[in-house]
Amino acid sequence: MIAQVKKGDFTKDKEHYIVIYDKDKKGNFKVHDPNSLQNSEKTWDFDTLEKQITHLWAYTVL
């Protein structure tokens, strides 16, 4: 999924895009943040992400 996120953990001043690409065994999400390797290496719980997501797009490979 592609998520547009507002000011928070991923950006301090303007909206930004991340890719949510997997979930771990605990149910936390793995993201790819093109601006931060540190953010990409952690997992994120639903509540933290939900508060920051302004738009979300899901896609599949046909």
CSV table of C-alpha atoms in Angstrom, one decimal:
chain,number,residue,atom,x,y,z
A,1,MET,CA,0.0,0.0,0.0
A,2,ILE,CA,1.1,3.5,-0.6
A,3,ALA,CA,0.4,5.9,2.2
A,4,GLN,CA,0.5,9.7,2.3
A,5,VAL,CA,1.4,10.7,5.8
A,6,LYS,CA,1.1,14.1,7.5
A,7,LYS,CA,3.5,15.7,10.0
A,8,GLY,CA,4.7,13.2,12.6
A,9,ASP,CA,7.2,10.4,12.7
A,10,PHE,CA,7.9,10.4,8.9
A,11,THR,CA,8.1,14.1,8.2
A,12,LYS,CA,8.4,17.3,10.2
A,13,ASP,CA,6.9,19.9,7.9
A,14,LYS,CA,5.0,18.6,4.9
A,15,GLU,CA,3.2,15.5,3.7
A,16,HIS,CA,5.3,12.6,2.6
A,17,TYR,CA,4.7,9.1,1.0
A,18,ILE,CA,5.7,5.7,2.4
A,19,VAL,CA,5.1,2.2,1.2
A,20,ILE,CA,3.6,-0.3,3.7
A,21,TYR,CA,4.7,-3.7,2.4
A,22,ASP,CA,4.4,-6.4,5.0
A,23,LYS,CA,3.3,-7.3,8.6
A,24,ASP,CA,5.4,-9.2,11.1
A,25,LYS,CA,4.3,-12.0,13.4
A,26,LYS,CA,3.2,-9.5,16.1
A,27,GLY,CA,1.0,-7.6,13.6
A,28,ASN,CA,3.2,-4.6,13.2
A,29,PHE,CA,3.7,-3.1,9.8
A,30,LYS,CA,7.0,-2.9,7.8
A,31,VAL,CA,7.4,0.3,5.7
A,32,HIS,CA,9.7,1.6,3.2
A,33,ASP,CA,10.4,5.3,3.9
A,34,PRO,CA,12.5,6.8,1.0
A,35,ASN,CA,13.7,9.6,3.3
A,36,SER,CA,14.8,7.4,6.3
A,37,LEU,CA,16.6,4.1,6.5
A,38,GLN,CA,16.0,4.2,10.3
A,39,ASN,CA,12.2,4.4,9.8
A,40,SER,CA,12.4,1.6,7.2
A,41,GLU,CA,14.2,-0.7,9.6
A,42,LYS,CA,11.6,-0.5,12.4
A,43,THR,CA,8.2,-1.9,12.5
A,44,TRP,CA,5.1,0.2,13.2
A,45,ASP,CA,1.9,-0.5,15.1
A,46,PHE,CA,-1.5,0.2,13.5
A,47,ASP,CA,-2.4,3.0,16.0
A,48,THR,CA,0.8,5.0,15.2
A,49,LEU,CA,0.3,4.7,11.5
A,50,GLU,CA,-3.4,5.4,11.5
A,51,LYS,CA,-2.9,8.8,13.2
A,52,GLN,CA,-0.6,10.0,10.5
A,53,ILE,CA,-2.1,8.6,7.3
A,54,THR,CA,-4.1,11.1,5.3
A,55,HIS,CA,-4.6,8.9,2.1
A,56,LEU,CA,-4.0,5.3,1.4
A,57,TRP,CA,-3.8,3.4,-1.9
A,58,ALA,CA,-3.8,-0.4,-2.3
A,59,TYR,CA,-2.4,-2.1,-5.4
A,60,THR,CA,-1.9,-5.6,-6.7
A,61,VAL,CA,0.1,-7.2,-9.5
A,62,LEU,CA,-2.1,-8.8,-12.2
